Short mmCIF file of C-alpha atoms in Angstrom, two decimals:
data_model
loop_
_atom_site.label_atom_id
_atom_site.label_comp_id
_atom_site.label_asym_id
_atom_site.label_seq_id
_atom_site.Cartn_x
_atom_site.Cartn_y
_atom_site.Cartn_z
CA MET A 18 30.54 5.24 -67.18
CA SER A 19 29.54 1.95 -65.62
CA LYS A 20 26.95 -0.22 -67.29
CA THR A 21 25.11 -0.43 -63.95
CA ILE A 22 23.99 3.24 -64.04
CA PHE A 23 22.58 2.82 -67.59
CA GLU A 24 20.75 -0.31 -66.55
CA GLU A 25 19.41 1.33 -63.39
CA ILE A 26 18.20 4.38 -65.34
CA TYR A 27 16.29 2.34 -67.91
CA ILE A 28 14.84 -0.01 -65.27
CA MET A 29 13.57 3.09 -63.42
CA LEU A 30 12.20 4.65 -66.64
CA ASN A 31 10.30 1.44 -67.43
CA GLU A 32 8.87 1.42 -63.91
CA ALA A 33 7.84 5.08 -64.27
CA LYS A 34 6.11 4.29 -67.57
CA LYS A 35 4.09 1.44 -65.99
CA LEU A 36 3.02 3.75 -63.15
CA SER A 37 2.24 6.81 -65.31
CA THR A 38 -1.54 6.12 -65.50
CA ILE A 39 -1.95 4.18 -62.24
CA ASN A 40 0.11 6.37 -59.88
CA PRO A 41 1.29 9.47 -61.78
CA ASP A 42 2.76 11.11 -58.64
CA LYS A 43 5.06 8.13 -58.04
CA SER A 44 5.88 7.99 -61.77
CA TYR A 45 6.88 11.66 -61.69
CA GLU A 46 9.00 11.12 -58.57
CA ILE A 47 10.92 8.25 -60.23
CA SER A 48 11.35 10.22 -63.48
CA ASN A 49 12.66 13.21 -61.55
CA GLU A 50 15.17 10.99 -59.77
CA VAL A 51 16.35 9.62 -63.16
CA TYR A 52 16.62 13.19 -64.48
CA SER A 53 18.91 14.15 -61.55
CA MET A 54 21.05 11.04 -62.08
CA ALA A 55 21.38 11.75 -65.82
CA LYS A 56 22.32 15.42 -65.22
CA LYS A 57 24.88 14.47 -62.60
CA ASN A 58 26.53 11.94 -64.93
CA ASN A 59 26.26 14.11 -68.11
CA LEU A 60 24.01 11.57 -69.82
CA ASN A 61 22.23 13.87 -72.29
CA ALA A 62 20.05 11.29 -74.05
CA GLU A 63 18.92 9.82 -70.72
CA GLU A 64 18.19 13.35 -69.48
CA GLY A 65 15.91 13.77 -72.51
CA TYR A 66 14.12 10.46 -71.89
CA ALA A 67 13.67 11.38 -68.22
CA LEU A 68 11.98 14.61 -69.36
CA VAL A 69 9.72 12.58 -71.67
CA SER A 70 8.85 10.37 -68.71
CA LYS A 71 8.06 13.42 -66.57
CA ALA A 72 5.85 14.73 -69.38
CA PHE A 73 3.91 11.41 -69.43
CA ALA A 74 3.30 11.68 -65.67
CA CYS A 75 2.16 15.31 -66.04
CA ARG A 76 -0.21 14.21 -68.81
CA ALA A 77 -1.91 11.79 -66.41
CA LYS A 78 -2.09 14.53 -63.74
CA SER A 79 -3.56 17.03 -66.28
CA GLU A 80 -0.64 19.41 -65.70
CA ILE A 81 -0.52 20.37 -69.36
CA SER A 82 1.76 23.42 -69.22
CA LYS A 83 4.39 21.34 -67.38
CA MET A 84 3.90 18.51 -69.87
CA LEU A 85 4.56 20.93 -72.74
CA ASP A 86 7.59 22.47 -71.05
CA TYR A 87 9.25 19.09 -70.44
CA SER A 88 8.41 17.92 -73.99
CA TYR A 89 9.91 21.03 -75.63
CA ASN A 90 12.99 20.75 -73.39
CA ALA A 91 13.40 17.08 -74.35
CA TYR A 92 12.97 17.90 -78.04
CA GLU A 93 15.80 20.47 -77.90
CA ILE A 94 18.10 17.84 -76.36
CA PHE A 95 17.16 15.17 -78.94
CA GLU A 96 17.45 17.60 -81.85
CA TYR A 97 20.98 18.52 -80.72
CA LEU A 98 21.86 14.83 -80.35
CA GLN A 99 20.13 13.98 -83.68
CA ASP A 100 18.22 11.29 -81.79
CA MET A 101 15.28 10.63 -84.12
CA LEU A 102 13.36 8.36 -81.73
CA GLY A 103 13.60 10.93 -78.93
CA GLN A 104 12.45 13.71 -81.29
CA ILE A 105 9.44 11.64 -82.36
CA LYS A 106 8.41 10.89 -78.76
CA SER A 107 8.77 14.48 -77.58
CA LEU A 108 7.00 15.99 -80.62
CA ASN A 109 4.12 13.53 -80.18
CA LEU A 110 3.74 14.70 -76.58
CA ILE A 111 3.86 18.35 -77.70
CA GLY A 112 1.02 17.59 -80.12
CA ILE A 113 -0.97 15.90 -77.34
CA ALA A 114 -0.39 18.89 -74.99
CA TYR A 115 -1.82 21.27 -77.60
CA PHE A 116 -4.76 18.89 -78.09
CA TYR A 117 -5.55 18.96 -74.36
CA SER A 118 -5.37 22.77 -74.51
CA SER A 119 -7.99 22.73 -77.33
CA MET A 120 -5.41 24.21 -79.72
CA TYR A 121 -6.22 21.76 -82.49
CA GLU A 122 -4.44 23.47 -85.37
CA GLU A 123 -1.16 23.50 -83.43
CA SER A 124 -1.72 19.92 -82.30
CA LEU A 125 -2.28 18.70 -85.85
CA LYS A 126 0.82 20.52 -87.11
CA PHE A 127 3.09 18.66 -84.67
CA LEU A 128 1.39 15.28 -85.04
CA LEU A 129 1.61 15.39 -88.85
CA LYS A 130 5.29 16.31 -88.55
CA VAL A 131 5.79 13.21 -86.37
CA LYS A 132 3.95 11.09 -88.94
CA ASP A 133 6.31 12.30 -91.69
CA MET A 134 9.33 11.52 -89.51
CA LEU A 135 8.01 8.00 -88.90
CA ASP A 136 7.97 7.39 -92.65
CA GLU A 137 11.79 7.55 -92.44
CA PHE A 138 12.27 6.14 -88.93
CA ARG A 139 9.85 3.22 -89.04
CA ASP A 140 8.38 2.27 -85.68
CA ASP A 141 5.00 0.63 -86.15
CA PHE A 142 3.92 0.95 -82.53
CA LEU A 143 4.65 4.67 -82.39
CA LEU A 144 3.09 5.19 -85.83
CA SER A 145 -0.15 3.52 -84.70
CA CYS A 146 -0.23 5.82 -81.64
CA VAL A 147 0.37 8.97 -83.71
CA LEU A 148 -2.23 8.01 -86.33
CA ASN A 149 -4.72 7.43 -83.50
CA ASN A 150 -3.86 10.83 -82.02
CA ILE A 151 -4.42 12.53 -85.38
CA GLY A 152 -7.78 10.74 -85.56
CA GLU A 153 -8.63 12.11 -82.10
CA VAL A 154 -7.95 15.69 -83.25
CA TYR A 155 -10.21 15.27 -86.30
CA ARG A 156 -12.93 13.67 -84.15
CA GLU A 157 -12.84 16.61 -81.73
CA CYS A 158 -13.17 18.96 -84.71
CA ALA A 159 -16.20 16.88 -85.92
CA GLU A 160 -14.40 15.86 -89.12
CA TYR A 161 -15.52 12.26 -88.74
CA ASP A 162 -14.51 10.94 -92.19
CA LYS A 163 -10.95 12.16 -91.63
CA ALA A 164 -10.94 10.71 -88.13
CA LEU A 165 -12.05 7.29 -89.44
CA GLU A 166 -9.38 7.39 -92.13
CA TYR A 167 -6.61 7.76 -89.53
CA TYR A 168 -8.17 5.35 -87.03
CA ASN A 169 -8.43 2.64 -89.69
CA SER A 170 -4.82 3.17 -90.81
CA ALA A 171 -3.71 2.79 -87.20
CA LEU A 172 -5.96 -0.28 -86.80
CA ASP A 173 -4.37 -2.04 -89.81
CA ILE A 174 -0.92 -1.60 -88.23
CA CYS A 175 -2.09 -2.81 -84.80
CA VAL A 176 -3.82 -5.92 -86.18
CA SER A 177 -0.75 -6.80 -88.31
CA ASN A 178 1.56 -6.48 -85.30
CA ASN A 179 -0.85 -7.97 -82.74
CA TYR A 180 -0.83 -4.82 -80.55
CA LYS A 181 -3.85 -5.97 -78.58
CA ILE A 182 -4.49 -3.01 -76.25
CA ASN A 183 -4.06 -0.48 -79.08
CA THR A 184 -6.33 -2.61 -81.31
CA ALA A 185 -9.04 -2.60 -78.62
CA SER A 186 -8.67 1.15 -78.13
CA LEU A 187 -9.01 1.81 -81.87
CA PHE A 188 -12.11 -0.37 -82.20
CA SER A 189 -13.57 1.64 -79.33
CA ASN A 190 -12.68 4.98 -80.98
CA ILE A 191 -14.11 3.89 -84.36
CA GLY A 192 -17.25 2.68 -82.58
CA GLU A 193 -17.58 6.10 -80.97
CA ILE A 194 -17.64 7.80 -84.41
CA TYR A 195 -20.36 5.40 -85.57
CA PHE A 196 -22.30 6.05 -82.36
CA ILE A 197 -22.12 9.84 -82.91
CA GLU A 198 -23.38 9.29 -86.46
CA ASN A 199 -26.27 7.12 -85.14
CA LYS A 200 -24.90 4.03 -86.92
CA PHE A 201 -25.59 1.85 -83.91
CA ASP A 202 -25.15 -1.54 -85.62
CA LYS A 203 -21.62 -0.62 -86.69
CA ALA A 204 -20.88 0.92 -83.29
CA LEU A 205 -22.00 -2.27 -81.53
CA LYS A 206 -19.75 -4.47 -83.72
CA CYS A 207 -16.72 -2.28 -82.98
CA TYR A 208 -17.43 -2.08 -79.23
CA THR A 209 -17.94 -5.85 -79.05
CA LYS A 210 -14.60 -6.52 -80.77
CA SER A 211 -12.91 -4.14 -78.34
CA TYR A 212 -14.64 -5.81 -75.39
CA ASP A 213 -13.63 -9.32 -76.45
CA ILE A 214 -9.95 -8.29 -76.54
CA LEU A 215 -10.09 -6.38 -73.26
CA LYS A 216 -11.77 -9.23 -71.35
CA VAL A 217 -8.63 -11.30 -71.92
CA GLU A 218 -6.33 -8.43 -70.91
CA ASN A 219 -8.49 -7.71 -67.80
CA ASP A 220 -7.72 -3.99 -67.58
CA MET A 221 -10.43 -2.75 -65.19
CA VAL A 222 -10.44 0.88 -66.39
CA VAL A 223 -10.72 0.22 -70.12
CA LEU A 224 -13.16 -2.64 -69.50
CA GLY A 225 -15.35 -0.27 -67.50
CA GLU A 226 -15.14 2.29 -70.32
CA ILE A 227 -16.14 -0.17 -73.05
CA GLU A 228 -18.97 -1.67 -70.96
CA ASN A 229 -20.33 1.84 -70.52
CA LYS A 230 -20.26 2.31 -74.31
CA LEU A 231 -21.97 -1.04 -74.89
CA GLY A 232 -24.64 0.01 -72.40
CA LYS A 233 -25.23 3.21 -74.39
CA VAL A 234 -25.80 1.28 -77.62
CA HIS A 235 -28.28 -1.12 -76.00
CA TYR A 236 -30.06 1.84 -74.43
CA MET A 237 -30.45 3.35 -77.93
CA TYR A 238 -31.98 0.03 -78.99
CA ASN A 239 -34.42 0.34 -76.02
CA ASN A 240 -32.95 -2.86 -74.62
CA TYR A 241 -32.97 -1.57 -71.02
CA ILE A 242 -32.21 -4.92 -69.39
CA LYS A 243 -29.01 -5.39 -71.42
CA ALA A 244 -28.08 -1.72 -71.03
CA LYS A 245 -28.48 -1.96 -67.25
CA GLU A 246 -26.38 -5.12 -67.18
CA TYR A 247 -23.45 -3.35 -68.90
CA PHE A 248 -23.82 -0.06 -66.99
CA PHE A 249 -23.84 -1.70 -63.57
CA SER A 250 -20.99 -4.06 -64.49
CA ALA A 251 -18.96 -0.99 -65.55
CA LEU A 252 -19.87 0.81 -62.32
CA ARG A 253 -18.82 -2.16 -60.16
CA ARG A 254 -15.46 -2.43 -61.95
CA LEU A 255 -14.71 1.28 -61.64
CA ASP A 256 -15.87 1.48 -58.02
CA SER A 257 -13.67 -1.54 -57.16
CA ILE A 258 -10.56 0.45 -58.21
CA ASN A 259 -12.01 3.77 -56.95
CA ASN A 260 -11.91 5.31 -60.44
CA LYS A 261 -14.47 8.08 -60.03
CA PHE A 262 -13.55 9.93 -63.22
CA TYR A 263 -14.93 7.26 -65.57
CA ALA A 264 -17.64 6.24 -63.10
CA ILE A 265 -19.22 9.70 -63.52
CA ASP A 266 -20.06 8.96 -67.19
CA VAL A 267 -21.61 5.62 -66.21
CA LEU A 268 -23.75 7.22 -63.50
CA GLU A 269 -24.93 9.87 -65.97
CA ASN A 270 -25.98 7.18 -68.45
CA ILE A 271 -27.83 5.22 -65.77
CA ALA A 272 -29.58 8.45 -64.73
CA LYS A 273 -30.71 9.20 -68.30
CA MET A 274 -32.12 5.69 -68.59
CA GLU A 275 -33.93 5.96 -65.23
CA LEU A 276 -35.56 9.25 -66.24
CA GLU A 277 -37.98 7.31 -68.44
CA ILE A 278 -38.90 4.99 -65.57
CA ASP A 279 -38.34 6.64 -62.18
CA THR A 280 -37.56 10.35 -61.68
CA GLU A 281 -36.41 9.80 -58.09
CA LYS A 282 -33.75 7.34 -59.25
CA TYR A 283 -32.78 9.76 -62.05
CA LEU A 284 -31.98 12.44 -59.50
CA PHE A 285 -30.28 9.92 -57.16
CA TYR A 286 -27.78 8.85 -59.83
CA TYR A 287 -27.18 12.41 -61.02
CA GLU A 288 -26.55 13.55 -57.45
CA LYS A 289 -24.09 10.68 -56.98
CA ALA A 290 -22.30 11.63 -60.21
CA ILE A 291 -22.15 15.26 -59.02
CA GLN A 292 -20.74 14.07 -55.69
CA TYR A 293 -17.99 12.10 -57.50
CA ALA A 294 -17.15 15.11 -59.68
CA GLU A 295 -16.85 17.31 -56.56
CA GLU A 296 -14.59 14.79 -54.84
CA ILE A 297 -12.11 14.63 -57.74
CA ASN A 298 -12.57 18.30 -58.71
CA ALA A 299 -13.72 17.40 -62.25
CA LYS A 300 -15.05 20.89 -62.94
CA LYS A 301 -15.93 20.41 -66.59
CA LYS A 302 -18.03 17.31 -65.88
CA LEU A 303 -19.55 18.99 -62.81
CA SER A 304 -20.49 22.07 -64.84
CA GLN A 305 -22.19 20.01 -67.57
CA MET A 306 -24.15 17.98 -65.00
CA CYS A 307 -25.34 21.07 -63.13
CA LYS A 308 -26.64 22.42 -66.45
CA THR A 309 -28.45 19.12 -67.18
CA VAL A 310 -30.10 19.05 -63.75
CA ALA A 311 -31.00 22.76 -64.05
CA ASP A 312 -32.70 22.01 -67.40
CA TYR A 313 -34.60 19.11 -65.82
CA TYR A 314 -35.98 21.25 -62.99
CA GLU A 315 -36.82 24.05 -65.42
CA LYS A 316 -38.76 21.56 -67.57
CA ILE A 317 -40.91 20.53 -64.60
CA ALA A 318 -41.35 24.23 -63.69
CA ASN A 319 -39.40 24.01 -60.41
CA PHE A 320 -37.62 27.26 -61.18
CA ARG A 321 -36.25 27.82 -57.68
CA VAL A 322 -34.16 24.61 -57.69
CA SER A 323 -33.37 25.09 -61.38
CA LEU A 324 -31.92 28.52 -60.64
CA GLU A 325 -29.70 27.12 -57.86
CA TYR A 326 -28.17 24.56 -60.24
CA TYR A 327 -27.93 27.07 -63.09
CA LYS A 328 -26.07 29.58 -60.90
CA ARG A 329 -23.67 26.83 -59.92
CA TYR A 330 -23.22 25.94 -63.60
CA CYS A 331 -22.50 29.60 -64.42
CA ARG A 332 -19.94 29.92 -61.62
CA LEU A 333 -18.17 26.72 -62.65
CA ASN A 334 -18.21 27.69 -66.31
CA GLU A 335 -16.60 31.03 -65.55
CA GLU A 336 -13.94 29.25 -63.46
CA ILE A 337 -13.29 26.80 -66.30
CA MET A 338 -13.03 29.52 -68.95
CA THR A 339 -10.71 31.60 -66.77
CA SER A 340 -8.61 28.53 -66.07
CA ASN A 341 -8.54 27.54 -69.76
CA LEU A 342 -7.42 31.00 -70.81
CA GLY A 343 -4.78 30.96 -68.09
CA ASN A 344 -3.56 27.54 -69.28
CA LYS A 345 -3.41 28.73 -72.88
CA LEU A 346 -1.42 31.81 -71.88
CA GLU A 347 0.96 29.54 -69.95
CA VAL A 348 1.25 27.24 -72.98
CA ILE A 349 1.96 30.21 -75.26
CA LYS A 350 4.59 31.53 -72.83
CA ILE A 351 6.33 28.14 -72.88
CA GLU A 352 6.02 27.95 -76.66
CA LEU A 353 7.65 31.37 -77.12
CA GLY A 354 10.46 30.40 -74.75
CA TYR A 355 11.55 27.60 -77.09
CA LEU A 356 11.24 29.49 -80.38
CA LYS A 357 14.27 30.71 -82.28
CA GLU A 358 14.53 34.51 -82.44
CA THR A 359 13.93 34.53 -86.22
CA ASP A 360 10.58 32.76 -85.80
CA LYS A 361 9.29 34.80 -82.87
CA LEU A 362 7.87 37.85 -84.67
CA GLU A 363 5.62 35.84 -87.01
CA LYS A 364 4.64 33.50 -84.18
CA ILE A 365 3.68 36.42 -81.93
CA ARG A 366 1.42 37.78 -84.69
CA ILE A 367 -0.31 34.38 -85.00
CA ILE A 368 -0.59 34.06 -81.21
CA ASN A 369 -2.11 37.55 -80.89
CA HIS A 370 -4.77 36.61 -83.45
CA ARG A 371 -5.42 33.33 -81.65
CA LEU A 372 -5.83 35.13 -78.29
CA GLU A 373 -8.18 37.73 -79.79
CA MET A 374 -10.38 34.91 -81.11
CA GLU A 375 -10.25 33.12 -77.75
CA ILE A 376 -11.21 36.25 -75.77
CA SER A 377 -14.01 37.00 -78.25
CA ASN A 378 -15.38 33.45 -77.91
CA GLN A 379 -15.25 33.65 -74.12
CA LYS A 380 -17.09 36.99 -74.12
CA ARG A 381 -19.84 35.48 -76.28
CA GLU A 382 -20.13 32.45 -74.00
CA LEU A 383 -20.29 34.61 -70.85
CA GLU A 384 -22.92 36.84 -72.45
CA TYR A 385 -25.01 33.78 -73.30
CA ILE A 386 -24.69 32.47 -69.74
CA LYS A 387 -25.61 35.89 -68.34
CA ARG A 388 -28.74 36.11 -70.52
CA SER A 389 -29.80 32.54 -69.65
CA ASN A 390 -29.26 33.24 -65.96
CA GLU A 391 -31.39 36.39 -66.13
CA ILE A 392 -34.21 34.47 -67.86
CA LEU A 393 -34.12 31.70 -65.27
CA GLU A 394 -33.85 34.18 -62.40
CA LYS A 395 -36.99 35.85 -63.73
CA LYS A 396 -38.77 32.50 -64.05
CA ALA A 397 -37.76 31.47 -60.54
CA LEU A 398 -39.36 34.62 -59.10
CA GLU A 399 -42.28 34.93 -61.51
CA ASP A 400 -45.61 33.11 -61.61
CA GLU A 401 -45.61 30.94 -64.74
CA LEU A 402 -49.24 31.64 -65.69
CA THR A 403 -49.74 35.34 -64.90
CA ASN A 404 -46.13 36.59 -65.26
CA ILE A 405 -46.40 38.52 -61.99
CA PRO A 406 -44.17 37.91 -58.92
CA ASN A 407 -44.73 34.52 -57.31
CA ARG A 408 -44.99 33.58 -53.64
CA ARG A 409 -41.23 33.11 -53.31
CA TYR A 410 -40.49 36.62 -54.53
CA ILE A 411 -43.35 38.15 -52.51
CA ASN A 412 -42.02 36.60 -49.29
CA TYR A 413 -38.50 37.81 -50.11
CA TYR A 414 -39.79 41.34 -50.83
CA LEU A 415 -42.01 41.53 -47.73
CA ASN A 416 -39.17 40.43 -45.44
CA ASN A 417 -37.01 43.22 -46.84
CA THR A 418 -39.93 45.66 -46.52
CA TRP A 419 -40.28 44.67 -42.88
CA LYS A 420 -36.62 45.44 -42.16
CA GLU A 421 -36.84 48.82 -43.95
CA SER A 422 -40.02 49.69 -42.07
CA LEU A 423 -38.27 49.04 -38.76
CA LEU A 424 -35.47 51.44 -39.75
CA LYS A 425 -37.67 54.17 -41.29
CA ASN A 426 -40.71 53.74 -39.04
CA GLU A 427 -42.93 53.57 -42.18
CA THR A 428 -46.45 52.19 -42.27
CA ILE A 429 -47.12 48.94 -44.17
CA ALA A 430 -50.49 48.13 -45.69
CA LEU A 431 -50.96 44.50 -46.77
CA PHE A 432 -53.95 43.04 -48.64
CA MET A 433 -54.91 39.41 -49.19
CA ILE A 434 -57.13 39.14 -52.31
CA ASP A 435 -59.20 36.13 -53.33
CA ILE A 436 -61.42 35.66 -56.41
CA ASP A 437 -65.00 34.99 -55.32
CA ASN A 438 -66.64 31.73 -56.49
CA PHE A 439 -63.75 30.98 -58.83
CA LYS A 440 -64.63 27.27 -58.86
CA LYS A 441 -68.08 28.08 -60.26
CA TYR A 442 -66.48 30.18 -63.02
CA ASN A 443 -64.09 27.29 -63.80
CA ASP A 444 -66.90 24.73 -63.82
CA TYR A 445 -68.96 26.91 -66.17
CA TRP A 446 -66.25 27.87 -68.69
CA GLY A 447 -63.59 25.19 -68.18
CA HIS A 448 -60.00 25.39 -66.92
CA LEU A 449 -58.54 27.12 -69.99
CA LYS A 450 -60.95 30.04 -69.60
CA GLY A 451 -60.26 29.91 -65.88
CA ASP A 452 -56.57 30.50 -66.60
CA VAL A 453 -57.50 33.45 -68.85
CA CYS A 454 -59.61 34.84 -66.01
CA LEU A 455 -56.64 34.65 -63.60
CA ILE A 456 -54.43 36.43 -66.14
CA LYS A 457 -56.99 39.24 -66.67
CA VAL A 458 -57.50 39.75 -62.94
CA ALA A 459 -53.73 39.78 -62.38
CA ASN A 460 -53.18 42.33 -65.18
CA CYS A 461 -55.98 44.54 -63.87
CA ILE A 462 -54.56 44.69 -60.32
CA LYS A 463 -51.00 45.03 -61.63
CA ASP A 464 -52.03 48.21 -63.50
CA ILE A 465 -53.13 49.88 -60.25
CA GLN A 466 -49.77 51.45 -59.61
CA ILE A 467 -49.13 53.12 -56.26
CA HIS A 468 -45.78 54.39 -55.02
CA LYS A 469 -43.82 51.70 -53.15
CA ASN A 470 -46.22 48.85 -53.94
CA ILE A 471 -45.72 45.13 -54.67
CA PHE A 472 -48.29 42.72 -56.10
CA GLY A 473 -48.08 39.01 -56.79
CA ARG A 474 -49.83 35.66 -56.92
CA TYR A 475 -49.80 33.83 -53.60
CA GLY A 476 -51.26 30.59 -54.91
CA GLY A 477 -54.38 29.35 -56.73
CA GLU A 478 -56.82 32.27 -57.08
CA GLU A 479 -55.25 34.18 -54.17
CA PHE A 480 -53.12 37.32 -54.60
CA ILE A 481 -51.23 39.64 -52.27
CA TYR A 482 -50.79 43.40 -52.58
CA SER A 483 -48.65 45.58 -50.30
CA VAL A 484 -48.02 49.34 -50.08
CA LYS A 485 -45.67 51.33 -47.85
CA GLY A 486 -46.03 54.80 -46.36
CA ILE A 487 -49.80 55.36 -46.56
CA THR A 488 -52.55 56.14 -44.03
CA TYR A 489 -55.46 53.94 -42.99
CA ASP A 490 -57.93 55.93 -45.13
CA GLN A 491 -55.61 55.60 -48.14
CA ALA A 492 -55.29 51.86 -47.48
CA LEU A 493 -59.07 51.46 -47.42
CA GLU A 494 -59.28 53.41 -50.69
CA VAL A 495 -56.60 51.18 -52.31
CA GLY A 496 -58.47 48.01 -51.26
CA ASN A 497 -61.76 49.31 -52.66
CA THR A 498 -60.14 50.54 -55.89
CA ILE A 499 -58.67 47.08 -56.51
CA ARG A 500 -62.04 45.45 -55.82
CA LYS A 501 -64.03 47.81 -58.06
CA GLU A 502 -61.56 47.65 -60.97
CA VAL A 503 -61.78 43.84 -61.03
CA GLU A 504 -65.58 43.98 -61.02
CA LYS A 505 -65.43 46.36 -64.02
CA LEU A 506 -63.76 43.60 -66.06
CA SER A 507 -67.26 42.03 -66.38
CA LEU A 508 -65.93 38.48 -66.53
CA ASP A 509 -69.36 36.85 -66.70
CA TYR A 510 -70.60 33.34 -65.98
CA MET A 511 -73.85 31.58 -64.97
CA SER A 512 -74.54 30.11 -61.54
CA ASN A 513 -77.92 28.66 -60.51
CA ASN A 514 -79.41 30.20 -63.68
CA LYS A 515 -78.24 33.67 -62.60
CA ASP A 516 -75.93 35.97 -64.57
CA MET A 517 -72.82 36.58 -62.47
CA VAL A 518 -69.53 38.48 -62.89
CA ILE A 519 -66.18 37.79 -61.27
CA THR A 520 -65.62 39.77 -58.06
CA ILE A 521 -62.95 39.67 -55.39
CA SER A 522 -62.89 39.87 -51.61
CA VAL A 523 -60.12 41.91 -49.97
CA GLY A 524 -58.79 41.48 -46.45
CA GLY A 525 -56.23 44.05 -45.36
CA VAL A 526 -54.19 45.30 -42.43
CA ILE A 527 -52.19 48.48 -41.87
CA GLY A 528 -49.57 48.99 -39.17
CA LYS A 529 -45.86 49.36 -38.46
CA ALA A 530 -43.19 46.69 -38.18
CA SER A 531 -42.46 47.74 -34.61
CA PHE A 532 -46.02 46.74 -33.61
CA LEU A 533 -45.69 43.06 -34.60
CA ASN A 534 -43.22 40.18 -34.34
CA ASP A 535 -42.69 39.60 -38.08
CA ILE A 536 -44.26 39.94 -41.52
CA SER A 537 -45.91 36.49 -41.29
CA GLN A 538 -48.05 37.81 -38.41
CA MET A 539 -49.25 40.61 -40.69
CA VAL A 540 -50.07 38.13 -43.48
CA LYS A 541 -52.03 36.05 -40.94
CA ILE A 542 -54.09 39.08 -39.84
CA ALA A 543 -54.82 40.07 -43.48
CA ASP A 544 -55.91 36.49 -44.18
CA GLU A 545 -58.28 36.55 -41.20
CA GLU A 546 -59.81 39.81 -42.51
CA LEU A 547 -60.21 38.21 -45.95
CA TYR A 548 -62.27 35.36 -44.45
CA LYS A 549 -64.42 37.92 -42.62
CA ALA A 550 -65.09 39.59 -45.98
CA LYS A 551 -66.07 36.20 -47.45
CA ASP A 552 -68.38 35.45 -44.51
CA MET A 553 -70.05 38.85 -44.91
CA GLY A 554 -71.13 38.04 -48.47
CA ARG A 555 -68.04 38.53 -50.69
CA ASN A 556 -67.09 41.48 -52.95
CA ILE A 557 -66.19 43.37 -49.75
CA THR A 558 -63.05 45.14 -48.51
CA ILE A 559 -62.13 44.95 -44.81
CA VAL A 560 -58.94 46.58 -43.51
CA LYS A 561 -57.83 46.21 -39.90
CA ASN A 562 -56.24 49.37 -38.48
CA LEU A 563 -53.40 48.44 -36.12
CA LEU A 564 -52.32 52.10 -35.93
CA ASN A 565 -55.42 53.08 -33.88
CA GLU A 566 -55.24 49.95 -31.75
CA THR A 567 -51.66 50.78 -30.82
CA MET A 568 -52.44 54.43 -29.98
CA MET A 569 -55.24 53.37 -27.62
CA ARG A 570 -52.94 51.27 -25.48
#
């Protein structure tokens, strides 16, 4: 075998490694070419290292099942060849693949095995990487003391050997633990050390990441000027290299900061972050942001918009959970394919238990989402004060009623109801009592149940009541019943030194959908009748009969 082929293979593998995070597709293409060359020339070790290189590229592309498959395949080759370095590299990647699949116990098992192997086959650079990876697993499991222990061990090695990029990364990771624990002084020291190293190296992605973290610390210190400086510097860096993945986090942090100053800017930055997430199909980030924006709109009682975002969050979350379960099943399938027959039975038992737990957790999560969605759906269609249908739901219902009436040729009676002199009641008792009055009136009318009726708050002290399939005389009776029942509440107040009680005026209309253009025309007529009732002295019911008018034509 000529020396030239070996040289060419390792030159290509080095090139693929450099490209793995910048251009993973090109990295994979080069690695695949090396793999074909190695197979053709029966170069087993090089075939294994080509598989490792392919796994690195798949890691950057988030193709985790492929990453695991290539890593296991490489490990089998290296185990047969008794190539310790190759075994270490492939096992480390297997551990990382399990980590990305949220299978932390499996991940830790492989990473600790690699650590033990590195005690015999000393490679400080690889050992620092593995120790960092173990720290990452413990951090994800919220075991922060353990995570710090491994991060610091890795840091000692990196400082001793002057591994600058790894040193900066570890300072950043340690700072993140301190940030989570609200130890902001310690977090700031670690982030600053990382930043000082990275400024010299001039890696735009990691610089953008660390500037974002520095911005978060200064924001926690209420130093908004400094926080803004770091956030916008990070955003410029990441935008300059079109890295939208990390830019999303920066935009979210800017949005959170703007919420305290300018709500319009808050929504602008969140919308931009959502746009980035859509463009790169970052479903997990997109899901979390939709939930955040839904919560914001719910907090300001804009339930309609909140519901739209929450439904989107639910849909994305279901997609993510389905995808995660599919990925885990794919990972397990690959795992079983590489097991020795003697190990399979016990492994299948463990896997079955793991899947049962996973399915149970997903069912719980979906149930929680379903319940939250139902609550928000109710809020979006329900008046916040009186807990009766709001204008949005009333309009939706009346439009459907209109369509049904056209098909069935049913009559529709519609009443506009307004509380008389409500301002005087409010002025006399105050707004809190005014709210109680609205609730009592709403409950009173709500209790007047008639077949095929709908009742809701249309705005302020105005309500709407609609019934299908009744005659004009019945409609007039319904309007008067509503009016009299409200008067019976005896909600008293004083006006011009006179004892008064709350009354209502009712304007109604009865007809058929075929007589009019649309439901809004019917609402307009009922509203006109309501104003006639007001002009005639209030506490009056007037119902316009379109049925008679139509028959006379």
